[in-house]
Coordinates of C-alpha atoms in Angstrom, one line a residue:
X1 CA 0.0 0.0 0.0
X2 CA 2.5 2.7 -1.2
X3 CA 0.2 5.0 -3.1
X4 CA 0.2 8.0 -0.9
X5 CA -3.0 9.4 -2.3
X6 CA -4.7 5.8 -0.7
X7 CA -2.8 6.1 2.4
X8 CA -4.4 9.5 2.7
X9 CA -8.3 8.5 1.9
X10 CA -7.8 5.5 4.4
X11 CA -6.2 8.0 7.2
X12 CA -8.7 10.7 6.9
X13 CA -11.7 8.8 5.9
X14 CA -11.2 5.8 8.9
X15 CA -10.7 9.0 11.2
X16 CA -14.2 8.4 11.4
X17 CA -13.5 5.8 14.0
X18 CA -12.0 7.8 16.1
X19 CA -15.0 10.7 16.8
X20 CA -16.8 7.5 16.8
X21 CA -14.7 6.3 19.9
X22 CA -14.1 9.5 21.4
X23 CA -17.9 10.2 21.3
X24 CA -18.6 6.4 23.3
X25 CA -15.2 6.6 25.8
X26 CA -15.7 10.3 27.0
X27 CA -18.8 9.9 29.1
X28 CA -17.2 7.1 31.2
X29 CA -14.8 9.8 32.6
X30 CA -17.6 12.4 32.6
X31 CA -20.3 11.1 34.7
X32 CA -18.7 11.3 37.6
X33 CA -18.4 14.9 37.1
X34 CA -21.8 15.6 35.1
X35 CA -23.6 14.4 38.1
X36 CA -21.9 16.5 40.7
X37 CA -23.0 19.6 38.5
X38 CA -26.7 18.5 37.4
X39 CA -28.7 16.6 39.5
X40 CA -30.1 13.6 38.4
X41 CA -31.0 10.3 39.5
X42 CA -29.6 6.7 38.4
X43 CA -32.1 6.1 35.7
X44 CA -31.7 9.7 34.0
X45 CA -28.2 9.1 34.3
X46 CA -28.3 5.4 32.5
X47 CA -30.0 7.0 30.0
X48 CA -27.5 9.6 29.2
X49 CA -25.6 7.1 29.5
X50 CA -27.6 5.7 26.6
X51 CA -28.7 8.8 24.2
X52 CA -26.1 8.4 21.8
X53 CA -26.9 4.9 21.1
X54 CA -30.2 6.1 20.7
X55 CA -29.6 8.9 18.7
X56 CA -26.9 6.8 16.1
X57 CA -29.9 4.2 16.0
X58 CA -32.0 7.2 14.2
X59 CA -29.0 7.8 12.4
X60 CA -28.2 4.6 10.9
X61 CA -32.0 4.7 9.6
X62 CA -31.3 7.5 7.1
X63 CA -27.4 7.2 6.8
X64 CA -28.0 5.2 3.5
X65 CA -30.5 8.0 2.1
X66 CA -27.8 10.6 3.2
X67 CA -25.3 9.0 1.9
X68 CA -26.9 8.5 -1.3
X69 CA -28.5 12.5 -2.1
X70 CA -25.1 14.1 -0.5
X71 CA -22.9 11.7 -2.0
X72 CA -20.3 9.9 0.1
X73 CA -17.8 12.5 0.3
X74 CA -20.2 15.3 1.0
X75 CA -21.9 12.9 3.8
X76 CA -18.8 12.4 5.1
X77 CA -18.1 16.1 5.1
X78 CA -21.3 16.7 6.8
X79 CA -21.3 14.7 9.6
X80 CA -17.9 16.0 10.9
X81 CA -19.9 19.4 10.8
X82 CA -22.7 18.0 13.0
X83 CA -20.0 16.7 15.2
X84 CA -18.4 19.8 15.7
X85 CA -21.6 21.6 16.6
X86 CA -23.2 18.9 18.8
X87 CA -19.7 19.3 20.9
X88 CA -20.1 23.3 21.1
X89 CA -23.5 22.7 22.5
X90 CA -21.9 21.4 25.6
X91 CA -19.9 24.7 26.2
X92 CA -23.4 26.4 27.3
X93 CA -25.1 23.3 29.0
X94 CA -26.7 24.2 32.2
X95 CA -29.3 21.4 32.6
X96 CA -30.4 17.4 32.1
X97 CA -32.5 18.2 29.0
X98 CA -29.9 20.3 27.3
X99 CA -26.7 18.0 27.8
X100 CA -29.3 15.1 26.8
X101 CA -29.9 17.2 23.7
X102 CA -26.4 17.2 23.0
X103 CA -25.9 13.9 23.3
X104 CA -28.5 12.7 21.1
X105 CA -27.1 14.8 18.0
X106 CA -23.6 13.2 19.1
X107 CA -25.4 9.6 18.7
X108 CA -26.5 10.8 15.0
X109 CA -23.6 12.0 14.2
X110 CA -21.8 8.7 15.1
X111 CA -24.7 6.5 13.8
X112 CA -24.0 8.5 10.6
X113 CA -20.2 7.8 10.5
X114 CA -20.5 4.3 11.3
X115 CA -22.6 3.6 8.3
X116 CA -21.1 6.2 5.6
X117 CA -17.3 5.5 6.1
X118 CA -17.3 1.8 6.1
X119 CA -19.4 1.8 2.7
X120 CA -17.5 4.6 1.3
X121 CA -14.1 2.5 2.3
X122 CA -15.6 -0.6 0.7
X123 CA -16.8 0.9 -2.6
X124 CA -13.2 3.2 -3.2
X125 CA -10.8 0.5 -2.4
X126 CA -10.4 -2.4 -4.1
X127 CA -9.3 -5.7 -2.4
X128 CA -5.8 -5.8 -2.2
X129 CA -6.4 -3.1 0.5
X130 CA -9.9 -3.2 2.1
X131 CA -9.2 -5.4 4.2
X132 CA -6.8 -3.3 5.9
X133 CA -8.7 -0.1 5.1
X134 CA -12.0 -1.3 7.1
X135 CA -9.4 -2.6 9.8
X136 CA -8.0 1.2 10.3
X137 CA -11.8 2.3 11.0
X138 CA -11.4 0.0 14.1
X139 CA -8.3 0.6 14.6
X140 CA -9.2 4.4 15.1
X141 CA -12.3 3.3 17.1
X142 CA -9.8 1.7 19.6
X143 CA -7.8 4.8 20.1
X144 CA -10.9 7.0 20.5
X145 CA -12.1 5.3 23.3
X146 CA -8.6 5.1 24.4
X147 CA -7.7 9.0 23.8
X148 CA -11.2 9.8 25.3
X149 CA -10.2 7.8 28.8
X150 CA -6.7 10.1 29.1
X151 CA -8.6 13.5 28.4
X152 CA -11.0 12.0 31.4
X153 CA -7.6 11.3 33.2
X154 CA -6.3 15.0 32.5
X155 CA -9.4 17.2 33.6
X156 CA -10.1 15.0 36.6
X157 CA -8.4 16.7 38.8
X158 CA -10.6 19.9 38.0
X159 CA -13.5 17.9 37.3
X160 CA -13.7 20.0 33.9
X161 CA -16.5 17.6 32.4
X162 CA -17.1 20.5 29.5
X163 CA -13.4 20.6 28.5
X164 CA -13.6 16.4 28.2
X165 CA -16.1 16.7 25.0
X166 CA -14.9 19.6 23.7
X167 CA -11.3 18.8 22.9
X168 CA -13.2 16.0 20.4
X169 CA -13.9 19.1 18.0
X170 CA -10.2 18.7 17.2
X171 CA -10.7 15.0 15.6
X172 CA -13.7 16.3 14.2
X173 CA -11.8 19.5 12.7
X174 CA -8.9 16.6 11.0
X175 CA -11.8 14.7 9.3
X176 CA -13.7 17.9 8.2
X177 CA -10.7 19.5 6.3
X178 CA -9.2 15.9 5.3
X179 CA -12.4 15.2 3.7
X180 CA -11.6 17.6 1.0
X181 CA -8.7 15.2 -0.1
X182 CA -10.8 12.4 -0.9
X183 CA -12.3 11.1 -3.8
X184 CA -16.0 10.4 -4.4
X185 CA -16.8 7.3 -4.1
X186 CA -16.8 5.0 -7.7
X187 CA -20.0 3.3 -7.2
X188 CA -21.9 6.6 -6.1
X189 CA -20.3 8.3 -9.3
X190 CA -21.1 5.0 -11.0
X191 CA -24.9 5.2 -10.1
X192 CA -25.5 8.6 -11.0
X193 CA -22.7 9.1 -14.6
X194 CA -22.1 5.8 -15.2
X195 CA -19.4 3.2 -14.8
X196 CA -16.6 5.6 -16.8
X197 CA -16.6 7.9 -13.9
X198 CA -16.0 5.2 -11.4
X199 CA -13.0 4.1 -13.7
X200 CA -11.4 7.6 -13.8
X201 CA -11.6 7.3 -10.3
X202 CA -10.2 3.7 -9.8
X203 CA -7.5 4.8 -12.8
X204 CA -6.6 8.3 -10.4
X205 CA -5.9 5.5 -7.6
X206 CA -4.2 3.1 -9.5
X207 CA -6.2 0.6 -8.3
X208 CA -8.3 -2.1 -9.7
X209 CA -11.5 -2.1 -10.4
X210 CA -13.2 -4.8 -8.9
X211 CA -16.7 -3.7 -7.4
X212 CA -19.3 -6.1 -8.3
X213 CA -22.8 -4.1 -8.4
X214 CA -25.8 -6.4 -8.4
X215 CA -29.3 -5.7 -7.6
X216 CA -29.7 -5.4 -4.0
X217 CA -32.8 -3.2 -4.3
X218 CA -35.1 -6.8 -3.2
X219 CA -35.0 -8.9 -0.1
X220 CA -34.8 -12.8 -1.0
X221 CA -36.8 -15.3 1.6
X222 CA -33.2 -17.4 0.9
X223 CA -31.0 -14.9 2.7
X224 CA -33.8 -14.6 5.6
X225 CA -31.1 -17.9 7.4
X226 CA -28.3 -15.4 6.7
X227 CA -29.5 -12.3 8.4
X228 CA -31.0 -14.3 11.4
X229 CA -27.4 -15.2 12.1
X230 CA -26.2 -12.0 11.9
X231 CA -28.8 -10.5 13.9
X232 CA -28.6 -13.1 16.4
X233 CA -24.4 -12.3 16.5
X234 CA -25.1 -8.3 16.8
X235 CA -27.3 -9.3 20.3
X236 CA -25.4 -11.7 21.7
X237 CA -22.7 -9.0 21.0
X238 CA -24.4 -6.9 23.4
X239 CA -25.4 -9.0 25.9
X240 CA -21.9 -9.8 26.4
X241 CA -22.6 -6.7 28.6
X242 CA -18.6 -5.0 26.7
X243 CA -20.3 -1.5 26.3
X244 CA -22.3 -1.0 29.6
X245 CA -19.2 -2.5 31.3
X246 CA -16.6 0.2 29.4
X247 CA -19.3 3.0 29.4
X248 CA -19.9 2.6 33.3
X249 CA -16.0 1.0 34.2
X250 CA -15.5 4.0 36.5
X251 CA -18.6 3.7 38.5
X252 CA -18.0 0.1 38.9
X253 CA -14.6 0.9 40.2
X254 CA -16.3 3.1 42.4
X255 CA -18.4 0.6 44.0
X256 CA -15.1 -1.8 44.9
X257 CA -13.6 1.0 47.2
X258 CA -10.9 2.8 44.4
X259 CA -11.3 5.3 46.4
X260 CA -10.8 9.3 44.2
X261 CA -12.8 9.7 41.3
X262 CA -9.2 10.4 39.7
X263 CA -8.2 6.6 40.1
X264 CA -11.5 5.3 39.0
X265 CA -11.3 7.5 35.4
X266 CA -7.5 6.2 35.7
X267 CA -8.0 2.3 35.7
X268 CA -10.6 3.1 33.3
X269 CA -8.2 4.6 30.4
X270 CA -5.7 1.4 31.2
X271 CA -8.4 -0.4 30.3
X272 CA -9.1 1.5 27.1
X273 CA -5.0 1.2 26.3
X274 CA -5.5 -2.9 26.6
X275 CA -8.9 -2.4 24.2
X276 CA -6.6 -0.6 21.6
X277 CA -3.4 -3.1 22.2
X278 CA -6.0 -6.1 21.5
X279 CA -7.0 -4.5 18.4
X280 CA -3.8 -4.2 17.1
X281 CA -3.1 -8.0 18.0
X282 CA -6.2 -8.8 15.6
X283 CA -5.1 -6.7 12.9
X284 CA -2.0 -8.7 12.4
X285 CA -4.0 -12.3 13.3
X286 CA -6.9 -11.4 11.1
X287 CA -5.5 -13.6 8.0
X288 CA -3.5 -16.0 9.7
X289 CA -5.6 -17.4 12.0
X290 CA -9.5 -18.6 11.7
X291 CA -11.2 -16.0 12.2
X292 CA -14.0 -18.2 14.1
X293 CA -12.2 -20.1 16.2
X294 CA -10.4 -17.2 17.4
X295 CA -13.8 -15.6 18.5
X296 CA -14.8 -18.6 19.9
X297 CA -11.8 -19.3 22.4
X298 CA -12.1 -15.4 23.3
X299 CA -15.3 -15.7 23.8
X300 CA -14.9 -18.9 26.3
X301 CA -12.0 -16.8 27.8
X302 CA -14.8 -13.6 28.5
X303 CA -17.4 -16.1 30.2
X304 CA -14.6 -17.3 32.4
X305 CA -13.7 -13.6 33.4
X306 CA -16.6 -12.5 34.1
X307 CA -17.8 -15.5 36.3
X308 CA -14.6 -14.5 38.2
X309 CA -16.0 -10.9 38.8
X310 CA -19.2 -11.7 39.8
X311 CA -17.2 -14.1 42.9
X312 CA -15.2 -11.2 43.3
X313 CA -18.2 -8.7 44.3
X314 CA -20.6 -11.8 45.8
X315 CA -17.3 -13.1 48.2
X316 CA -14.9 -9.9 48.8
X317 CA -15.3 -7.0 50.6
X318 CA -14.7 -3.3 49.4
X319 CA -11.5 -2.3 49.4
X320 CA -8.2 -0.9 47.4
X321 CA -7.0 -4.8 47.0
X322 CA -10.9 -5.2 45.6
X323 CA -10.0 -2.1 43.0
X324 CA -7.0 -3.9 41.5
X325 CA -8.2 -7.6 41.6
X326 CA -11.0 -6.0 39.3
X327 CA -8.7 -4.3 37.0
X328 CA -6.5 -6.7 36.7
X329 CA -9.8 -9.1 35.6
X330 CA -11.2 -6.5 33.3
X331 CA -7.8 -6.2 32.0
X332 CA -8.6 -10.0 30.6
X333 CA -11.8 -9.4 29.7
X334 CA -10.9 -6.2 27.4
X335 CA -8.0 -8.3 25.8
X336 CA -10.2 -10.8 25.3
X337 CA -13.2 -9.2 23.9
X338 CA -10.6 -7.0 21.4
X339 CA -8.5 -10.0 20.0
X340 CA -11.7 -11.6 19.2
X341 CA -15.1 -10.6 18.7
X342 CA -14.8 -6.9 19.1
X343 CA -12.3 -6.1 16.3
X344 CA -14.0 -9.0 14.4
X345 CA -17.7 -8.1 14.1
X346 CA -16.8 -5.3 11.5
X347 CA -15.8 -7.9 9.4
X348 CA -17.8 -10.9 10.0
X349 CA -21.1 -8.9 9.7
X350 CA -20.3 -7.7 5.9
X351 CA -18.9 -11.2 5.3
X352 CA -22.0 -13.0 6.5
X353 CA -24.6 -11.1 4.8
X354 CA -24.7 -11.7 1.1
X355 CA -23.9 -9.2 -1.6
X356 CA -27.0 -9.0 -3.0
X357 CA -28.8 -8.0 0.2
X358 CA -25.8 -5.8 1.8
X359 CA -26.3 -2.3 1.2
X360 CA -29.6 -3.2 3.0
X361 CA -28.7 -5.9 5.0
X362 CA -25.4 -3.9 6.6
X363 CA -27.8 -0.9 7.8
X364 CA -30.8 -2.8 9.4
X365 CA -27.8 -4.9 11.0
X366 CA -26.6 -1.2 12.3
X367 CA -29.5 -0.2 12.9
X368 CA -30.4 -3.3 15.1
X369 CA -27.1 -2.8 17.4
X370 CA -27.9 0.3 18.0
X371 CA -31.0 -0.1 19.3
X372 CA -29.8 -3.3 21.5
X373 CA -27.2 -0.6 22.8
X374 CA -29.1 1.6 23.6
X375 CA -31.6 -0.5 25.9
X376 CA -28.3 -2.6 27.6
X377 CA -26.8 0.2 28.6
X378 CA -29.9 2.2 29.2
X379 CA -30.7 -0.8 31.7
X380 CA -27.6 -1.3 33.5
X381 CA -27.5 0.6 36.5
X382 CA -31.4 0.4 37.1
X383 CA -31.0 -3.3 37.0
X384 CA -27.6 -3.2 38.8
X385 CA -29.6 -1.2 41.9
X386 CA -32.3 -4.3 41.9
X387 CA -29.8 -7.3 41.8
X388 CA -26.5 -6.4 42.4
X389 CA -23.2 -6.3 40.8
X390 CA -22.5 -9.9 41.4
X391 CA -25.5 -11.0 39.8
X392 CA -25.2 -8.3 36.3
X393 CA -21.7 -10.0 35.7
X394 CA -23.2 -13.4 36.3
X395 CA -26.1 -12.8 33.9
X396 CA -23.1 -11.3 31.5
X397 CA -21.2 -14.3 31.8
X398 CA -24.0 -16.5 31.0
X399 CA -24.8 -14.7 27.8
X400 CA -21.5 -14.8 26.7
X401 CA -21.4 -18.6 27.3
X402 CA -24.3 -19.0 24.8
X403 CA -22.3 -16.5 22.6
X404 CA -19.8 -19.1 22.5
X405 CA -22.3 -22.4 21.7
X406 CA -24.3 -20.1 18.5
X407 CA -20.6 -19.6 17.2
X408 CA -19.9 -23.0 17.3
X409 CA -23.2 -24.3 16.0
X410 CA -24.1 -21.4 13.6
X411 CA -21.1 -19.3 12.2
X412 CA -19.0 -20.9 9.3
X413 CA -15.6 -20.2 8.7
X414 CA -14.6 -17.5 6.9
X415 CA -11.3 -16.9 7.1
X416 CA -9.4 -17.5 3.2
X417 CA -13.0 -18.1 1.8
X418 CA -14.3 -16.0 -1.2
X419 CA -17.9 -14.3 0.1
X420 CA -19.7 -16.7 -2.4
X421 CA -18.3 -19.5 -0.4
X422 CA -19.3 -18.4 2.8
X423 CA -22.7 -17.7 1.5
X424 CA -23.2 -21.1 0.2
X425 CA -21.8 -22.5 3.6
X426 CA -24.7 -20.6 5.6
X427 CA -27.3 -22.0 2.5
X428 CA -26.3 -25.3 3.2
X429 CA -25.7 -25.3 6.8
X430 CA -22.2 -26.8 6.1
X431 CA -20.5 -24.6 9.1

């Protein structure tokens, strides 16, 4: 990959993952703070908690449409704007509703991005790179969260909540004047002046054209066993409990005796440096190793962890020793989680849907995590306060154990397989 001018789209255009990341890691940190300055109670603060998941659900209903009037590039464009401003917002915030506002437009502006740059990356590059070009989205996803957790670190200590979103506008700021570098996409040009724009494009690139466009415009009863897998992988996903536990991972740290708010936010952002250090370990496994094996011994890894924690908080006291034992087991469960599934499901979910259902089978799939998001996260707390900690990371655990079993049964491999193979694997039931 030495054509600088692809090195460029991929930076600036997977960028996106990083707002994206920023946007989920930054109100771990800020809670604690938020809370101490407007009052509210646990289940307007879950749902905070929850907006943007929310909001991005919204989002991810009208990305496509977005994506398809503005073009890619101009959607793209766009959405860093919306970013920017739903960040500024948060500068004047004085009460619930009005940070819950902002919030809300944050959730569409990362429902937005996590639809438009993954199809704009798949329709520019060809495949000798978009592997590695959908793999820098998460990538940049990884260090979001990560960057997010430091900023909470820094302003801790002057519990400067407003300062923690704002210094996303500067992310936001890259992607909006990197956007100008980039090409329109080839199929959008394709669609709307024909296939000898999309070749100037691929020619500009020096790439190959290799974009297959078939009509995806119907949905086929055949492909109704295909997207019941992937749904049923997007909620077992969830259930795993990954983002209530990383959105909430100071609080919980709280609750074990850590003590300041400043070393809760603290073990937080080491957690957030292991999330980014597993991704990197899947990005050089991704091809060498089966891709659903590996998910399925991290997965089995995960349900062990998290029975651990739920002994730890049933059988131990609260106290500093608590506080570490707990990082050090999150610590596995984030390395876990980001060697397997979590760097995974951005490419097992295009993978397992056909290509003639994906541009609508990738959104509703979105659309559908989003909405489980919102509601497990929205929940966790309120259901925390009725049984417990022990008992959430039980309940956790025993999700992620039938995670494990549907892998197993349900998802073929797919690693070195050509997408018509694995879609005759799912047809047959040959996993």
């Amino acid at each position: 990959m030495n054509n600088i001018k692809v090195v460029l789209i991929i930076f600036f255009a997977a960028m996106g993952g990083m707002i994206y990341g920023y946007d989920f890691g930054i109100i771990n940190g800020a809670l604690l703070f938020i809370k101490e300055d407007i009052p509210m109670n646990s289940s307007q603060l879950s749902l905070l908690g929850g907006a943007v998941f929310f909001g991005s659900a919204f989002a991810i209903l009208i990305a496509g449409m977005v994506a398809d009037i503005l073009g890619r590039k101009k959607a793209i464009i766009f959405t860093s704007v919306l970013f920017i401003f739903s960040l500024l917002l948060v500068g004047f915030i004085d009460s619930y509703i009005e940070i819950l506002f902002s919030r809300l437009l944050q959730g569409v502006a990362v429902g937005l991005i996590s639809v438009v740059v993954p199809l704009y990356l798949s329709e520019t590059m060809s495949k000798s790179v978009r592997g590695r070009a959908l793999t820098a989205f998460q990538l940049f996803l990884t260090f979001g969260i990560l960057s997010a957790n430091y900023v909470g670190v820094y302003y801790a200590s002057e519990s400067d909540w407003r300062a923690m979103f704002l210094l996303g506008i500067i992310p936001g700021l890259v992607i909006f004047f990197g956007a100008f570098v980039l090409v329109e996409s080839p199929v959008w040009l394709a669609k709307r002046n024909g296939v000898a724009e999309a070749n100037k494009v691929y020619a500009q690139l020096n790439l190959e054209n290799d974009q297959g466009l078939g009509d995806d415009s119907k949905f086929k009863k055949k492909y109704s066993k295909h997207l019941i897998i992937v749904a049923m992988i997007v909620i077992f996903f969830q259930l795993t409990g990954i983002n209530s536990i990383l959105e909430y991972s100071s609080l919980i740290f709280k609750n074990t005796g850590a003590g300041s708010n400043q070393l809760a936010v603290l073990s937080s952002s080491i957690m957030s440096t292991c999330l980014f250090g597993g991704s990197i370990v899947a990005f050089f496994i991704a091809d060498r190793l089966e891709r659903k094996v590996v998910i399925y011994l991290t997965n089995i890894a995960m349900t062990l962890v998290l029975v651990m924690i739920g002994v730890l908080f049933l059988l131990v006291p609260d106290s500093q020793i608590k506080a570490y034992i707990l990082l050090g087991l999150l610590i596995l469960y984030i390395l876990s989680f980001a060697v397997g599934i979590g760097s995974y499901n951005w490419v097992i979910i295009p993978e397992l849907i056909p290509t003639n259902i994906r541009s609508f089978g990738l959104p509703l799939m979105l659309f559908l995590n989003s909405i489980i998001s919102f509601a497990t996260t929205s929940i966790f707390l309120p259901v925390i306060d009725v049984i417990g900690y022990a008992n959430i990371f039980f309940l956790c655990s025993f999700f992620t154990f039938g995670f494990s079993y549907f892998i197993y049964r349900f998802m073929p491999r797919t690693t070195g397989k050509s997408l018509q193979e694995i879609e005759n694997a799912i047809t047959t039931g040959k996993y």
